[in-house]
XYZ file of N, CA and C in Angstrom:
408
model
N -81.749 192.631 362.998
C -83.085 193.036 362.607
C -82.982 194.112 361.539
N -83.660 193.908 360.431
C -83.598 194.855 359.325
C -84.416 196.091 359.646
N -83.828 197.237 359.337
C -84.551 198.481 359.567
C -85.307 198.876 358.313
N -86.440 199.486 358.533
C -87.243 199.969 357.414
C -86.515 201.166 356.797
N -86.337 201.163 355.471
C -85.647 202.296 354.869
C -86.460 203.582 355.037
N -85.771 204.675 355.304
C -86.468 205.945 355.462
C -86.647 206.572 354.091
N -87.844 207.001 353.839
C -88.177 207.588 352.551
C -88.295 209.097 352.695
N -87.666 209.828 351.795
C -87.746 211.281 351.865
C -88.822 211.838 350.941
N -89.202 211.080 349.931
C -90.199 211.559 348.984
C -91.484 210.776 349.094
N -92.429 211.124 348.223
C -93.708 210.409 348.244
C -93.545 208.966 347.782
N -94.389 208.104 348.311
C -94.342 206.691 347.932
C -94.856 206.525 346.508
N -94.608 205.352 345.973
C -95.082 205.067 344.620
C -96.613 205.127 344.575
N -97.247 204.650 345.624
C -98.712 204.694 345.691
C -99.208 206.141 345.717
N -98.569 206.986 346.521
C -98.949 208.399 346.567
C -98.815 209.028 345.174
N -97.738 208.733 344.501
C -97.511 209.298 343.172
C -98.549 208.795 342.176
N -98.870 207.519 342.238
C -99.844 206.941 341.310
C -101.228 207.556 341.525
N -101.661 207.653 342.787
C -102.973 208.227 343.102
C -102.992 209.711 342.721
N -101.905 210.419 343.006
C -101.822 211.838 342.652
C -101.990 212.035 341.151
N -101.361 211.174 340.368
C -101.457 211.293 338.912
C -102.876 210.983 338.429
N -103.528 210.003 339.027
C -104.917 209.703 338.676
C -105.831 210.891 338.984
N -105.615 211.506 340.125
C -106.431 212.650 340.518
C -106.138 213.848 339.619
N -104.880 214.036 339.260
C -104.506 215.128 338.356
C -105.244 214.987 337.023
N -105.239 213.771 336.477
C -105.937 213.531 335.214
C -107.441 213.762 335.354
N -108.026 213.295 336.451
C -109.465 213.458 336.673
C -109.824 214.945 336.792
N -109.049 215.698 337.562
C -109.310 217.132 337.703
C -109.177 217.849 336.368
N -108.121 217.533 335.633
C -107.900 218.170 334.339
C -109.071 217.885 333.398
N -109.566 216.653 333.439
C -110.697 216.284 332.582
C -111.951 217.068 332.961
N -112.230 217.167 334.254
C -113.410 217.898 334.715
C -113.311 219.363 334.299
N -112.147 219.964 334.483
C -111.972 221.375 334.140
C -112.013 221.593 332.630
N -111.459 220.661 331.884
C -111.436 220.785 330.427
C -112.838 220.676 329.841
N -113.617 219.755 330.362
C -114.972 219.529 329.837
C -115.943 220.631 330.241
N -115.566 221.434 331.217
C -116.454 222.507 331.656
C -117.628 221.998 332.464
N -117.422 220.908 333.223
C -118.495 220.330 334.036
C -118.926 221.242 335.181
N -118.071 222.161 335.587
C -118.377 223.081 336.686
C -118.901 224.379 336.081
N -120.112 224.742 336.461
C -120.732 225.959 335.941
C -120.305 227.149 336.795
N -119.305 227.869 336.305
C -118.799 229.041 337.003
C -118.253 229.996 335.951
N -118.621 231.270 336.017
C -118.142 232.210 334.991
C -116.619 232.360 334.966
N -115.977 232.327 336.130
C -114.508 232.461 336.170
C -113.852 231.234 335.543
N -114.293 230.048 335.945
C -113.705 228.824 335.396
C -114.066 228.653 333.928
N -115.250 229.113 333.546
C -115.669 229.005 332.159
C -114.874 229.894 331.221
N -114.303 230.968 331.756
C -113.573 231.911 330.908
C -112.061 231.703 330.952
N -111.598 230.662 331.650
C -110.160 230.393 331.752
C -109.865 228.927 331.454
N -108.741 228.706 330.805
C -108.226 227.351 330.654
C -107.282 227.141 331.836
N -107.579 226.160 332.657
C -106.793 225.926 333.874
C -105.965 224.658 333.695
N -104.657 224.780 333.907
C -103.786 223.609 333.843
C -103.535 223.093 335.252
N -103.375 221.783 335.350
C -103.084 221.130 336.628
C -101.773 220.364 336.440
N -100.632 221.046 336.586
C -99.358 220.371 336.340
C -98.970 219.334 337.392
N -99.500 219.491 338.612
C -99.073 218.556 339.664
C -100.139 218.439 340.741
N -100.242 217.230 341.298
C -101.061 216.977 342.487
C -100.171 216.209 343.451
N -100.202 216.602 344.700
C -99.449 215.884 345.737
C -100.428 215.326 346.748
N -100.184 214.079 347.138
C -101.056 213.401 348.096
C -100.407 213.362 349.471
N -101.241 213.432 350.502
C -100.746 213.209 351.859
C -100.446 211.715 351.991
N -99.612 211.317 352.961
C -99.270 209.892 353.110
C -100.486 208.986 353.315
N -101.550 209.490 353.952
C -102.738 208.660 354.165
C -103.731 208.740 352.998
N -103.380 209.461 351.954
C -104.183 209.614 350.727
C -105.534 210.292 350.971
N -105.655 211.039 352.065
C -106.927 211.696 352.368
C -106.931 213.177 351.988
N -105.795 213.709 351.585
C -105.698 215.106 351.193
C -104.899 215.202 349.903
N -105.497 215.839 348.913
C -104.827 216.051 347.634
C -104.628 217.553 347.450
N -103.385 217.960 347.263
C -103.090 219.359 346.993
C -102.822 219.488 345.504
N -103.699 220.206 344.812
C -103.568 220.387 343.371
C -102.923 221.741 343.103
N -101.844 221.711 342.358
C -101.167 222.938 341.960
C -101.709 223.312 340.590
N -102.301 224.501 340.508
C -103.006 224.907 339.293
C -102.482 226.250 338.796
N -102.697 226.466 337.500
C -102.312 227.733 336.899
C -103.221 227.997 335.707
N -103.864 229.185 335.685
C -104.626 229.529 334.488
C -103.654 229.756 333.335
N -104.053 229.342 332.142
C -103.202 229.503 330.980
C -102.866 230.979 330.797
N -101.606 231.274 330.639
C -101.169 232.659 330.513
C -100.885 233.315 331.853
N -101.217 232.635 332.952
C -100.933 233.174 334.281
C -101.819 234.339 334.693
N -102.911 234.562 333.967
C -103.798 235.687 334.280
C -104.861 235.274 335.293
N -105.239 236.195 336.166
C -106.345 236.006 337.114
C -106.169 234.775 338.007
N -104.976 234.590 338.530
C -104.700 233.413 339.365
C -105.589 233.369 340.600
N -105.676 234.473 341.321
C -106.436 234.501 342.575
C -107.918 234.208 342.345
N -108.588 234.835 341.359
C -110.005 234.498 341.145
C -110.212 233.046 340.725
N -109.296 232.504 339.950
C -109.430 231.106 339.506
C -109.300 230.164 340.702
N -108.312 230.395 341.547
C -108.122 229.534 342.724
C -109.315 229.686 343.670
N -109.823 230.903 343.817
C -111.005 231.117 344.663
C -112.215 230.360 344.100
N -112.368 230.363 342.777
C -113.482 229.635 342.156
C -113.333 228.132 342.376
N -112.118 227.624 342.256
C -111.887 226.200 342.503
C -112.213 225.849 343.953
N -111.827 226.703 344.875
C -112.125 226.468 346.295
C -113.636 226.478 346.537
N -114.348 227.385 345.867
C -115.810 227.452 346.016
C -116.480 226.162 345.556
N -115.923 225.542 344.536
C -116.518 224.332 343.958
C -115.793 223.061 344.403
N -115.097 223.166 345.510
C -114.299 222.046 346.012
C -115.123 220.773 346.206
N -116.325 220.883 346.761
C -117.150 219.694 347.024
C -117.575 219.005 345.731
N -118.002 219.796 344.757
C -118.425 219.219 343.476
C -117.220 218.585 342.776
N -116.098 219.260 342.818
C -114.882 218.705 342.202
C -114.486 217.396 342.881
N -114.616 217.356 344.191
C -114.302 216.130 344.930
C -115.213 214.987 344.478
N -116.507 215.279 344.314
C -117.444 214.256 343.851
C -117.090 213.773 342.453
N -116.736 214.702 341.581
C -116.381 214.337 340.210
C -115.108 213.490 340.176
N -114.138 213.847 340.994
C -112.893 213.070 341.071
C -113.212 211.677 341.605
N -114.065 211.597 342.625
C -114.422 210.299 343.215
C -115.094 209.398 342.189
N -115.905 209.985 341.304
C -116.564 209.181 340.262
C -115.548 208.612 339.266
N -114.500 209.361 339.019
C -113.525 208.959 337.999
C -112.387 208.099 338.546
N -112.071 208.260 339.828
C -110.948 207.539 340.434
C -111.509 206.611 341.510
N -111.255 205.332 341.379
C -111.802 204.349 342.302
C -110.910 204.223 343.535
N -111.272 204.967 344.587
C -110.544 204.919 345.853
C -111.521 204.625 346.979
N -111.002 204.098 348.065
C -111.850 203.812 349.224
C -112.465 205.107 349.761
N -111.639 206.148 349.851
C -112.092 207.460 350.306
C -111.745 208.494 349.249
N -112.678 209.376 348.969
C -112.375 210.492 348.068
C -111.579 211.517 348.869
N -110.414 211.897 348.400
C -109.587 212.827 349.181
C -110.171 214.242 349.190
N -109.900 214.950 350.273
C -110.213 216.376 350.321
C -109.311 217.049 349.298
N -109.826 218.062 348.625
C -109.038 218.775 347.632
C -108.633 220.140 348.165
N -107.413 220.497 347.852
C -106.874 221.806 348.223
C -106.220 222.352 346.964
N -106.367 223.630 346.706
C -105.815 224.217 345.491
C -104.768 225.263 345.840
N -103.639 225.167 345.169
C -102.532 226.097 345.373
C -102.031 226.570 344.019
N -101.428 227.729 344.024
C -100.845 228.292 342.814
C -99.585 227.503 342.464
N -99.462 227.129 341.196
C -98.267 226.415 340.739
C -97.154 227.429 340.521
N -96.049 227.240 341.211
C -94.947 228.201 341.130
C -93.776 227.690 340.303
N -93.935 226.561 339.628
C -92.807 226.025 338.859
C -92.434 226.934 337.691
N -93.427 227.607 337.088
C -93.123 228.519 335.987
C -92.282 229.687 336.483
N -92.632 230.219 337.658
C -91.860 231.317 338.240
C -90.438 230.873 338.550
N -90.307 229.672 339.089
C -88.987 229.153 339.431
C -88.134 228.949 338.175
N -88.753 228.442 337.108
C -88.028 228.250 335.851
C -87.589 229.595 335.282
N -88.444 230.603 335.358
C -88.089 231.935 334.869
C -86.952 232.528 335.700
N -86.982 232.292 337.010
C -85.922 232.810 337.887
C -84.580 232.172 337.529
N -84.575 230.866 337.321
C -83.340 230.164 336.952
C -82.848 230.644 335.597
N -83.766 230.845 334.666
C -83.403 231.337 333.342
C -82.751 232.721 333.445
N -83.331 233.602 334.273
C -82.737 234.934 334.476
C -81.348 234.824 335.064
N -81.181 233.922 336.023
C -79.854 233.742 336.634
C -78.826 233.278 335.609
N -79.230 232.348 334.763
C -78.289 231.823 333.766
C -77.921 232.869 332.721
N -78.794 233.841 332.499
C -78.510 234.905 331.527
C -77.746 236.068 332.139
N -77.575 236.056 333.444
C -76.860 237.128 334.128
C -75.436 237.228 333.584
N -74.947 238.466 333.446
C -73.602 238.692 332.887
C -72.512 238.016 333.711
N -72.640 238.022 335.037
C -71.612 237.403 335.889
C -71.557 235.896 335.669
N -72.712 235.266 335.531
C -72.743 233.819 335.292
C -72.159 233.520 333.915
N -72.518 234.320 332.934
C -71.973 234.136 331.582
C -70.458 234.266 331.578
N -69.971 235.273 332.295
C -68.520 235.488 332.367
C -67.837 234.275 333.005
N -68.438 233.765 334.089
C -67.865 232.591 334.755
C -67.874 231.377 333.831
N -68.952 231.213 333.091
C -69.021 230.088 332.159
C -67.999 230.234 331.041
N -67.821 231.456 330.542
C -66.835 231.685 329.490
C -65.429 231.392 329.998
N -65.143 231.792 331.250
C -63.821 231.514 331.843
C -63.601 230.017 331.987
N -64.637 229.284 332.380
C -64.541 227.836 332.537
C -64.285 227.180 331.184
N -64.977 227.628 330.142
C -64.760 227.093 328.792
C -63.354 227.415 328.311
N -62.891 228.629 328.601
C -61.563 229.043 328.167
C -60.484 228.208 328.876
N -60.672 227.970 330.186
C -59.709 227.148 330.945
C -59.692 225.712 330.438
N -60.816 225.185 330.023
C -60.896 223.810 329.538
C -60.195 223.660 328.209
N -60.147 224.741 327.422
C -59.475 224.679 326.106
C -57.970 224.625 326.249
N -57.417 225.104 327.354
C -55.936 225.134 327.512
C -55.421 223.983 328.256
């Protein structure tokens, strides 16, 4: 009897729906369809959306351009969650409109941390030693 392969990451369907929702959210935020002074004064990027396996919960990772005022922007998005959900539902044809959740995107911080590590003198020294050993 064949066993079902175990999947560690999101399914292709989850990824496809997440990308559709990401585009829909980005469009709504870009067009300024939500009347809010905080959202109106910030350009908000949506680099990633992750879907739950049942496609009923979408977690959108967001970041205001420049990384300024993250907490007020996320609070404003949470306040307008219902309207955003309706707008996403209009743009994405799904059986159920997923609940939206907003989280701070930390990929920029992680990239900066890795960059700092790579510039560290000890790492540079180790890399130089590795290059020197390879030459001999």
